[in-house]
C-alpha positions as protocol buffer text, in pm:
chain_id: "A"
residue {
  index: 1
  type: MET
  ca { x: 731 y: 768 z: 1454 }
}
residue {
  index: 2
  type: GLU
  ca { x: 1037 y: 545 z: 1477 }
}
residue {
  index: 3
  type: LEU
  ca { x: 849 y: 252 z: 1325 }
}
residue {
  index: 4
  type: LEU
  ca { x: 699 y: 467 z: 1048 }
}
residue {
  index: 5
  type: ARG
  ca { x: 1042 y: 599 z: 960 }
}
residue {
  index: 6
  type: ALA
  ca { x: 1183 y: 244 z: 945 }
}
residue {
  index: 7
  type: LEU
  ca { x: 896 y: 151 z: 717 }
}
residue {
  index: 8
  type: GLY
  ca { x: 964 y: 464 z: 510 }
}
residue {
  index: 9
  type: ASN
  ca { x: 1323 y: 349 z: 465 }
}
residue {
  index: 10
  type: ALA
  ca { x: 1207 y: 3 z: 356 }
}
residue {
  index: 11
  type: TYR
  ca { x: 981 y: 166 z: 97 }
}
residue {
  index: 12
  type: TYR
  ca { x: 1276 y: 374 z: -23 }
}
residue {
  index: 13
  type: VAL
  ca { x: 1484 y: 58 z: -70 }
}
residue {
  index: 14
  type: LEU
  ca { x: 1196 y: -103 z: -256 }
}
residue {
  index: 15
  type: GLU
  ca { x: 1170 y: 197 z: -488 }
}
residue {
  index: 16
  type: THR
  ca { x: 1540 y: 246 z: -558 }
}
residue {
  index: 17
  type: ASP
  ca { x: 1670 y: -112 z: -585 }
}
residue {
  index: 18
  type: GLU
  ca { x: 1611 y: -214 z: -947 }
}
residue {
  index: 19
  type: GLU
  ca { x: 1622 y: -583 z: -856 }
}
residue {
  index: 20
  type: LEU
  ca { x: 1310 y: -550 z: -641 }
}
residue {
  index: 21
  type: ARG
  ca { x: 987 y: -584 z: -836 }
}
residue {
  index: 22
  type: CYS
  ca { x: 714 y: -592 z: -571 }
}
residue {
  index: 23
  type: GLY
  ca { x: 684 y: -526 z: -199 }
}
residue {
  index: 24
  type: VAL
  ca { x: 498 y: -731 z: 61 }
}
residue {
  index: 25
  type: LEU
  ca { x: 376 y: -542 z: 367 }
}
residue {
  index: 26
  type: TYR
  ca { x: 268 y: -747 z: 668 }
}
residue {
  index: 27
  type: GLY
  ca { x: 269 y: -745 z: 1047 }
}
residue {
  index: 28
  type: HIS
  ca { x: 432 y: -959 z: 1311 }
}
residue {
  index: 29
  type: GLY
  ca { x: 246 y: -1067 z: 1624 }
}
residue {
  index: 30
  type: GLU
  ca { x: -122 y: -1121 z: 1687 }
}
residue {
  index: 31
  type: ASN
  ca { x: -233 y: -803 z: 1511 }
}
residue {
  index: 32
  type: PHE
  ca { x: -136 y: -598 z: 1207 }
}
residue {
  index: 33
  type: THR
  ca { x: -124 y: -275 z: 1409 }
}
residue {
  index: 34
  type: GLY
  ca { x: -302 y: -111 z: 1697 }
}
residue {
  index: 35
  type: GLY
  ca { x: -251 y: 232 z: 1543 }
}
residue {
  index: 36
  type: LEU
  ca { x: -31 y: 529 z: 1625 }
}
residue {
  index: 37
  type: ASP
  ca { x: 82 y: 654 z: 1964 }
}
residue {
  index: 38
  type: LEU
  ca { x: -96 y: 990 z: 1943 }
}
residue {
  index: 39
  type: ALA
  ca { x: 106 y: 1138 z: 2228 }
}
residue {
  index: 40
  type: ASP
  ca { x: 418 y: 1080 z: 2020 }
}
residue {
  index: 41
  type: VAL
  ca { x: 289 y: 1156 z: 1671 }
}
residue {
  index: 42
  type: LEU
  ca { x: 41 y: 1445 z: 1705 }
}
residue {
  index: 43
  type: PRO
  ca { x: 289 y: 1705 z: 1836 }
}
residue {
  index: 44
  type: GLN
  ca { x: 527 y: 1626 z: 1549 }
}
residue {
  index: 45
  type: ILE
  ca { x: 250 y: 1657 z: 1290 }
}
residue {
  index: 46
  type: THR
  ca { x: 95 y: 1975 z: 1425 }
}
residue {
  index: 47
  type: ASP
  ca { x: 429 y: 2158 z: 1447 }
}
residue {
  index: 48
  type: SER
  ca { x: 527 y: 2043 z: 1094 }
}
residue {
  index: 49
  type: SER
  ca { x: 832 y: 1853 z: 1219 }
}
residue {
  index: 50
  type: VAL
  ca { x: 751 y: 1537 z: 1025 }
}
residue {
  index: 51
  type: ASP
  ca { x: 987 y: 1560 z: 730 }
}
residue {
  index: 52
  type: TRP
  ca { x: 1092 y: 1244 z: 552 }
}
residue {
  index: 53
  type: ALA
  ca { x: 1465 y: 1196 z: 508 }
}
residue {
  index: 54
  type: GLU
  ca { x: 1630 y: 1146 z: 169 }
}
residue {
  index: 55
  type: ASP
  ca { x: 1639 y: 771 z: 227 }
}
residue {
  index: 56
  type: GLU
  ca { x: 1272 y: 748 z: 330 }
}
residue {
  index: 57
  type: LEU
  ca { x: 940 y: 751 z: 144 }
}
residue {
  index: 58
  type: ASN
  ca { x: 614 y: 843 z: 310 }
}
residue {
  index: 59
  type: PRO
  ca { x: 458 y: 496 z: 362 }
}
residue {
  index: 60
  type: VAL
  ca { x: 102 y: 629 z: 330 }
}
residue {
  index: 61
  type: SER
  ca { x: 193 y: 830 z: 17 }
}
residue {
  index: 62
  type: THR
  ca { x: 4 y: 1145 z: 112 }
}
residue {
  index: 63
  type: THR
  ca { x: 313 y: 1356 z: 38 }
}
residue {
  index: 64
  type: GLY
  ca { x: 625 y: 1306 z: -167 }
}
residue {
  index: 65
  type: PRO
  ca { x: 677 y: 1115 z: -490 }
}
residue {
  index: 66
  type: ALA
  ca { x: 442 y: 838 z: -595 }
}
residue {
  index: 67
  type: ARG
  ca { x: 576 y: 484 z: -584 }
}
residue {
  index: 68
  type: THR
  ca { x: 648 y: 311 z: -914 }
}
residue {
  index: 69
  type: THR
  ca { x: 697 y: -30 z: -751 }
}
residue {
  index: 70
  type: SER
  ca { x: 383 y: -215 z: -646 }
}
residue {
  index: 71
  type: VAL
  ca { x: 305 y: -327 z: -290 }
}
residue {
  index: 72
  type: VAL
  ca { x: 85 y: -618 z: -181 }
}
residue {
  index: 73
  type: ALA
  ca { x: -35 y: -596 z: 180 }
}
residue {
  index: 74
  type: ALA
  ca { x: -131 y: -887 z: 404 }
}
residue {
  index: 75
  type: VAL
  ca { x: -341 y: -806 z: 711 }
}
residue {
  index: 76
  type: HIS
  ca { x: -450 y: -1017 z: 1007 }
}
residue {
  index: 77
  type: GLY
  ca { x: -592 y: -955 z: 1353 }
}
residue {
  index: 78
  type: TRP
  ca { x: -667 y: -594 z: 1438 }
}
residue {
  index: 79
  type: SER
  ca { x: -583 y: -309 z: 1201 }
}
residue {
  index: 80
  type: MET
  ca { x: -665 y: 30 z: 1347 }
}
residue {
  index: 81
  type: THR
  ca { x: -629 y: 388 z: 1219 }
}
residue {
  index: 82
  type: ILE
  ca { x: -291 y: 415 z: 1042 }
}
residue {
  index: 83
  type: GLY
  ca { x: -307 y: 41 z: 965 }
}
residue {
  index: 84
  type: ILE
  ca { x: -606 y: 93 z: 736 }
}
residue {
  index: 85
  type: GLU
  ca { x: -430 y: 386 z: 575 }
}
residue {
  index: 86
  type: LEU
  ca { x: -120 y: 177 z: 506 }
}
residue {
  index: 87
  type: LEU
  ca { x: -350 y: -74 z: 337 }
}
residue {
  index: 88
  type: LEU
  ca { x: -521 y: 196 z: 130 }
}
residue {
  index: 89
  type: ALA
  ca { x: -179 y: 317 z: 14 }
}
residue {
  index: 90
  type: ALA
  ca { x: -89 y: -35 z: -105 }
}
residue {
  index: 91
  type: ASP
  ca { x: -193 y: -165 z: -447 }
}
residue {
  index: 92
  type: VAL
  ca { x: -345 y: -503 z: -357 }
}
residue {
  index: 93
  type: ARG
  ca { x: -465 y: -611 z: -11 }
}
residue {
  index: 94
  type: ILE
  ca { x: -517 y: -962 z: 128 }
}
residue {
  index: 95
  type: ALA
  ca { x: -699 y: -1019 z: 458 }
}
residue {
  index: 96
  type: ALA
  ca { x: -700 y: -1317 z: 688 }
}
residue {
  index: 97
  type: ALA
  ca { x: -1047 y: -1429 z: 789 }
}
residue {
  index: 98
  type: ASP
  ca { x: -982 y: -1309 z: 1146 }
}
residue {
  index: 99
  type: ALA
  ca { x: -900 y: -951 z: 1040 }
}
residue {
  index: 100
  type: GLN
  ca { x: -1082 y: -670 z: 1219 }
}
residue {
  index: 101
  type: PHE
  ca { x: -1070 y: -301 z: 1128 }
}
residue {
  index: 102
  type: ALA
  ca { x: -1146 y: 32 z: 1294 }
}
residue {
  index: 103
  type: GLN
  ca { x: -1085 y: 388 z: 1170 }
}
residue {
  index: 104
  type: MET
  ca { x: -1165 y: 535 z: 1509 }
}
residue {
  index: 105
  type: GLU
  ca { x: -1006 y: 882 z: 1508 }
}
residue {
  index: 106
  type: VAL
  ca { x: -1344 y: 1059 z: 1545 }
}
residue {
  index: 107
  type: GLN
  ca { x: -1382 y: 889 z: 1883 }
}
residue {
  index: 108
  type: ARG
  ca { x: -1066 y: 1074 z: 1990 }
}
residue {
  index: 109
  type: GLY
  ca { x: -1173 y: 1413 z: 1859 }
}
residue {
  index: 110
  type: ILE
  ca { x: -948 y: 1415 z: 1553 }
}
residue {
  index: 111
  type: PHE
  ca { x: -971 y: 1272 z: 1201 }
}
residue {
  index: 112
  type: PRO
  ca { x: -766 y: 1025 z: 992 }
}
residue {
  index: 113
  type: LEU
  ca { x: -418 y: 1162 z: 923 }
}
residue {
  index: 114
  type: GLY
  ca { x: -294 y: 927 z: 652 }
}
residue {
  index: 115
  type: GLY
  ca { x: -535 y: 950 z: 361 }
}
residue {
  index: 116
  type: ALA
  ca { x: -841 y: 751 z: 470 }
}
residue {
  index: 117
  type: THR
  ca { x: -1067 y: 1056 z: 429 }
}
residue {
  index: 118
  type: PHE
  ca { x: -1015 y: 1061 z: 52 }
}
residue {
  index: 119
  type: ARG
  ca { x: -901 y: 706 z: -31 }
}
residue {
  index: 120
  type: LEU
  ca { x: -1176 y: 513 z: 147 }
}
residue {
  index: 121
  type: PRO
  ca { x: -1458 y: 712 z: -24 }
}
residue {
  index: 122
  type: ARG
  ca { x: -1283 y: 651 z: -356 }
}
residue {
  index: 123
  type: GLU
  ca { x: -1258 y: 277 z: -293 }
}
residue {
  index: 124
  type: ALA
  ca { x: -1590 y: 215 z: -119 }
}
residue {
  index: 125
  type: GLY
  ca { x: -1818 y: 502 z: -224 }
}
residue {
  index: 126
  type: TRP
  ca { x: -1924 y: 797 z: -11 }
}
residue {
  index: 127
  type: GLY
  ca { x: -2196 y: 636 z: 197 }
}
residue {
  index: 128
  type: ASN
  ca { x: -2004 y: 315 z: 262 }
}
residue {
  index: 129
  type: ALA
  ca { x: -1697 y: 510 z: 371 }
}
residue {
  index: 130
  type: MET
  ca { x: -1884 y: 755 z: 592 }
}
residue {
  index: 131
  type: ARG
  ca { x: -2063 y: 468 z: 767 }
}
residue {
  index: 132
  type: TRP
  ca { x: -1729 y: 373 z: 924 }
}
residue {
  index: 133
  type: LEU
  ca { x: -1534 y: 701 z: 920 }
}
residue {
  index: 134
  type: LEU
  ca { x: -1803 y: 895 z: 1106 }
}
residue {
  index: 135
  type: THR
  ca { x: -1867 y: 631 z: 1373 }
}
residue {
  index: 136
  type: GLY
  ca { x: -1530 y: 467 z: 1430 }
}
residue {
  index: 137
  type: ASP
  ca { x: -1715 y: 136 z: 1463 }
}
residue {
  index: 138
  type: PRO
  ca { x: -1520 y: -185 z: 1400 }
}
residue {
  index: 139
  type: PHE
  ca { x: -1588 y: -405 z: 1097 }
}
residue {
  index: 140
  type: ASP
  ca { x: -1470 y: -746 z: 987 }
}
residue {
  index: 141
  type: ALA
  ca { x: -1291 y: -896 z: 688 }
}
residue {
  index: 142
  type: ASN
  ca { x: -1610 y: -969 z: 494 }
}
residue {
  index: 143
  type: GLU
  ca { x: -1717 y: -606 z: 521 }
}
residue {
  index: 144
  type: ALA
  ca { x: -1368 y: -497 z: 418 }
}
residue {
  index: 145
  type: LEU
  ca { x: -1405 y: -715 z: 109 }
}
residue {
  index: 146
  type: ARG
  ca { x: -1745 y: -565 z: 31 }
}
residue {
  index: 147
  type: LEU
  ca { x: -1601 y: -216 z: 65 }
}
residue {
  index: 148
  type: GLY
  ca { x: -1305 y: -289 z: -162 }
}
residue {
  index: 149
  type: LEU
  ca { x: -1060 y: -224 z: 121 }
}
residue {
  index: 150
  type: VAL
  ca { x: -927 y: -576 z: 59 }
}
residue {
  index: 151
  type: GLN
  ca { x: -939 y: -781 z: -259 }
}
residue {
  index: 152
  type: GLU
  ca { x: -934 y: -1130 z: -109 }
}
residue {
  index: 153
  type: VAL
  ca { x: -1015 y: -1293 z: 225 }
}
residue {
  index: 154
  type: VAL
  ca { x: -826 y: -1615 z: 292 }
}
residue {
  index: 155
  type: GLU
  ca { x: -803 y: -1868 z: 571 }
}
residue {
  index: 156
  type: THR
  ca { x: -644 y: -1729 z: 886 }
}
residue {
  index: 157
  type: GLY
  ca { x: -272 y: -1795 z: 874 }
}
residue {
  index: 158
  type: ARG
  ca { x: -254 y: -1804 z: 494 }
}
residue {
  index: 159
  type: HIS
  ca { x: -271 y: -1429 z: 427 }
}
residue {
  index: 160
  type: LEU
  ca { x: 105 y: -1378 z: 399 }
}
residue {
  index: 161
  type: GLU
  ca { x: 148 y: -1685 z: 178 }
}
residue {
  index: 162
  type: ARG
  ca { x: -120 y: -1555 z: -57 }
}
residue {
  index: 163
  type: ALA
  ca { x: 31 y: -1206 z: -64 }
}
residue {
  index: 164
  type: VAL
  ca { x: 371 y: -1351 z: -155 }
}
residue {
  index: 165
  type: GLU
  ca { x: 208 y: -1559 z: -429 }
}
residue {
  index: 166
  type: LEU
  ca { x: 64 y: -1243 z: -582 }
}
residue {
  index: 167
  type: ALA
  ca { x: 395 y: -1061 z: -541 }
}
residue {
  index: 168
  type: HIS
  ca { x: 565 y: -1342 z: -735 }
}
residue {
  index: 169
  type: ARG
  ca { x: 300 y: -1315 z: -1006 }
}
residue {
  index: 170
  type: ILE
  ca { x: 346 y: -938 z: -1036 }
}
residue {
  index: 171
  type: SER
  ca { x: 725 y: -977 z: -1034 }
}
residue {
  index: 172
  type: GLU
  ca { x: 705 y: -1206 z: -1336 }
}
residue {
  index: 173
  type: GLN
  ca { x: 552 y: -932 z: -1552 }
}
residue {
  index: 174
  type: ALA
  ca { x: 732 y: -673 z: -1764 }
}
residue {
  index: 175
  type: PRO
  ca { x: 852 y: -401 z: -1521 }
}
residue {
  index: 176
  type: LEU
  ca { x: 799 y: -115 z: -1766 }
}
residue {
  index: 177
  type: GLY
  ca { x: 445 y: -235 z: -1828 }
}
residue {
  index: 178
  type: ILE
  ca { x: 377 y: -248 z: -1453 }
}
residue {
  index: 179
  type: GLN
  ca { x: 513 y: 104 z: -1404 }
}
residue {
  index: 180
  type: ALA
  ca { x: 316 y: 245 z: -1696 }
}
residue {
  index: 181
  type: THR
  ca { x: -5 y: 81 z: -1576 }
}
residue {
  index: 182
  type: MET
  ca { x: 30 y: 226 z: -1226 }
}
residue {
  index: 183
  type: ALA
  ca { x: 124 y: 570 z: -1362 }
}
residue {
  index: 184
  type: SER
  ca { x: -175 y: 578 z: -1598 }
}
residue {
  index: 185
  type: ALA
  ca { x: -417 y: 473 z: -1324 }
}
residue {
  index: 186
  type: ARG
  ca { x: -279 y: 733 z: -1085 }
}
residue {
  index: 187
  type: ARG
  ca { x: -291 y: 1002 z: -1353 }
}
residue {
  index: 188
  type: ALA
  ca { x: -660 y: 934 z: -1402 }
}
residue {
  index: 189
  type: ILE
  ca { x: -720 y: 976 z: -1027 }
}
residue {
  index: 190
  type: THR
  ca { x: -516 y: 1293 z: -983 }
}
residue {
  index: 191
  type: ASP
  ca { x: -565 y: 1468 z: -1319 }
}
residue {
  index: 192
  type: GLY
  ca { x: -881 y: 1310 z: -1458 }
}
residue {
  index: 193
  type: GLU
  ca { x: -960 y: 1053 z: -1725 }
}
residue {
  index: 194
  type: VAL
  ca { x: -929 y: 1297 z: -2015 }
}
residue {
  index: 195
  type: VAL
  ca { x: -570 y: 1384 z: -1924 }
}
residue {
  index: 196
  type: ALA
  ca { x: -488 y: 1018 z: -1864 }
}
residue {
  index: 197
  type: GLY
  ca { x: -636 y: 926 z: -2201 }
}
residue {
  index: 198
  type: GLU
  ca { x: -439 y: 1194 z: -2382 }
}
residue {
  index: 199
  type: ALA
  ca { x: -116 y: 1061 z: -2231 }
}
residue {
  index: 200
  type: ILE
  ca { x: -168 y: 701 z: -2348 }
}
residue {
  index: 201
  type: ARG
  ca { x: -25 y: 742 z: -2699 }
}
residue {
  index: 202
  type: ASP
  ca { x: 296 y: 911 z: -2588 }
}
residue {
  index: 203
  type: GLU
  ca { x: 348 y: 662 z: -2308 }
}
residue {
  index: 204
  type: LEU
  ca { x: 289 y: 368 z: -2542 }
}
residue {
  index: 205
  type: ARG
  ca { x: 535 y: 515 z: -2791 }
}
residue {
  index: 206
  type: ARG
  ca { x: 793 y: 546 z: -2514 }
}
residue {
  index: 207
  type: LEU
  ca { x: 744 y: 185 z: -2412 }
}
residue {
  index: 208
  type: VAL
  ca { x: 771 y: 31 z: -2758 }
}
residue {
  index: 209
  type: THR
  ca { x: 1081 y: 233 z: -2844 }
}
residue {
  index: 210
  type: THR
  ca { x: 1261 y: 152 z: -2520 }
}
residue {
  index: 211
  type: ARG
  ca { x: 1523 y: -113 z: -2579 }
}
residue {
  index: 212
  type: PRO
  ca { x: 1417 y: -348 z: -2295 }
}
residue {
  index: 213
  type: ALA
  ca { x: 1059 y: -338 z: -2422 }
}
residue {
  index: 214
  type: ALA
  ca { x: 1159 y: -400 z: -2781 }
}
residue {
  index: 215
  type: ALA
  ca { x: 1370 y: -695 z: -2669 }
}
residue {
  index: 216
  type: GLY
  ca { x: 1097 y: -829 z: -2447 }
}
residue {
  index: 217
  type: ASN
  ca { x: 1141 y: -677 z: -2102 }
}
residue {
  index: 218
  type: VAL
  ca { x: 987 y: -968 z: -1913 }
}
residue {
  index: 219
  type: ARG
  ca { x: 1251 y: -1144 z: -1710 }
}
residue {
  index: 220
  type: THR
  ca { x: 1220 y: -1513 z: -1644 }
}
residue {
  index: 221
  type: ALA
  ca { x: 989 y: -1632 z: -1373 }
}
residue {
  index: 222
  type: GLU
  ca { x: 1295 y: -1743 z: -1178 }
}
residue {
  index: 223
  type: VAL
  ca { x: 1437 y: -1391 z: -1165 }
}
residue {
  index: 224
  type: GLY
  ca { x: 1097 y: -1248 z: -1077 }
}
residue {
  index: 225
  type: THR
  ca { x: 1072 y: -1497 z: -793 }
}
residue {
  index: 226
  type: ARG
  ca { x: 1411 y: -1395 z: -657 }
}
residue {
  index: 227
  type: ALA
  ca { x: 1301 y: -1032 z: -665 }
}
residue {
  index: 228
  type: ALA
  ca { x: 982 y: -1104 z: -475 }
}
residue {
  index: 229
  type: ASN
  ca { x: 1175 y: -1300 z: -213 }
}
residue {
  index: 230
  type: ALA
  ca { x: 1413 y: -1009 z: -167 }
}
residue {
  index: 231
  type: VAL
  ca { x: 1123 y: -774 z: -105 }
}
residue {
  index: 232
  type: VAL
  ca { x: 985 y: -994 z: 171 }
}
residue {
  index: 233
  type: ASP
  ca { x: 1322 y: -961 z: 344 }
}
residue {
  index: 234
  type: VAL
  ca { x: 1300 y: -582 z: 316 }
}
residue {
  index: 235
  type: ALA
  ca { x: 953 y: -588 z: 468 }
}
residue {
  index: 236
  type: GLU
  ca { x: 1080 y: -797 z: 760 }
}
residue {
  index: 237
  type: ALA
  ca { x: 1337 y: -528 z: 835 }
}
residue {
  index: 238
  type: ALA
  ca { x: 1059 y: -285 z: 925 }
}
residue {
  index: 239
  type: PRO
  ca { x: 746 y: -478 z: 1024 }
}
residue {
  index: 240
  type: VAL
  ca { x: 421 y: -320 z: 1130 }
}
residue {
  index: 241
  type: THR
  ca { x: 355 y: -468 z: 1471 }
}
residue {
  index: 242
  type: ASP
  ca { x: 73 y: -457 z: 1719 }
}
């Protein structure tokens, strides 16, 4: 839990520092993550003692407020259990060609704790998700791409570089437009497309009457680049390790 809490604090910094436009989540070492230490985590979850502090955000976003700042994830080596769920909670995912995945909780007599049971079916479709959730079998980067778990597969060793490139690109866009896009997409998932559609006009009116939007709320590419670089430093403060 110590690592998850450190990551939760990094996500809080990302969400509350207005100079940060996009987060980059990645792992140090040979693997993204080998998963949770169940002996440490399960007792805390089952007795409801996992409460996020005021300066932490739930990194898998199953509880608490939704993020308004985007996150690009870069994965390499093995990503097991909570690692896949951290990816599913991110907005864009890049995999190295050597990436391997396993959502293997059923092999331990439990089930995924961080959102894979509802996010993977949404991303991949019911049958595709159940193929892996109900067996715990490992799968590779190409299958992850087919499932929609990742959006790109790149040469091993270039996954972080590519994730940072995308973070720079996102950081160059109008921040209010990014936030509104994410909010509208999430509203459609949680409340349905009709509700999301009905909210478009009011949200658009809010955007065009907001002073930064009226003045052109896109900062220069240079500022966006500085923001993306700052986020990488935040991610390094709380890496997901194997």
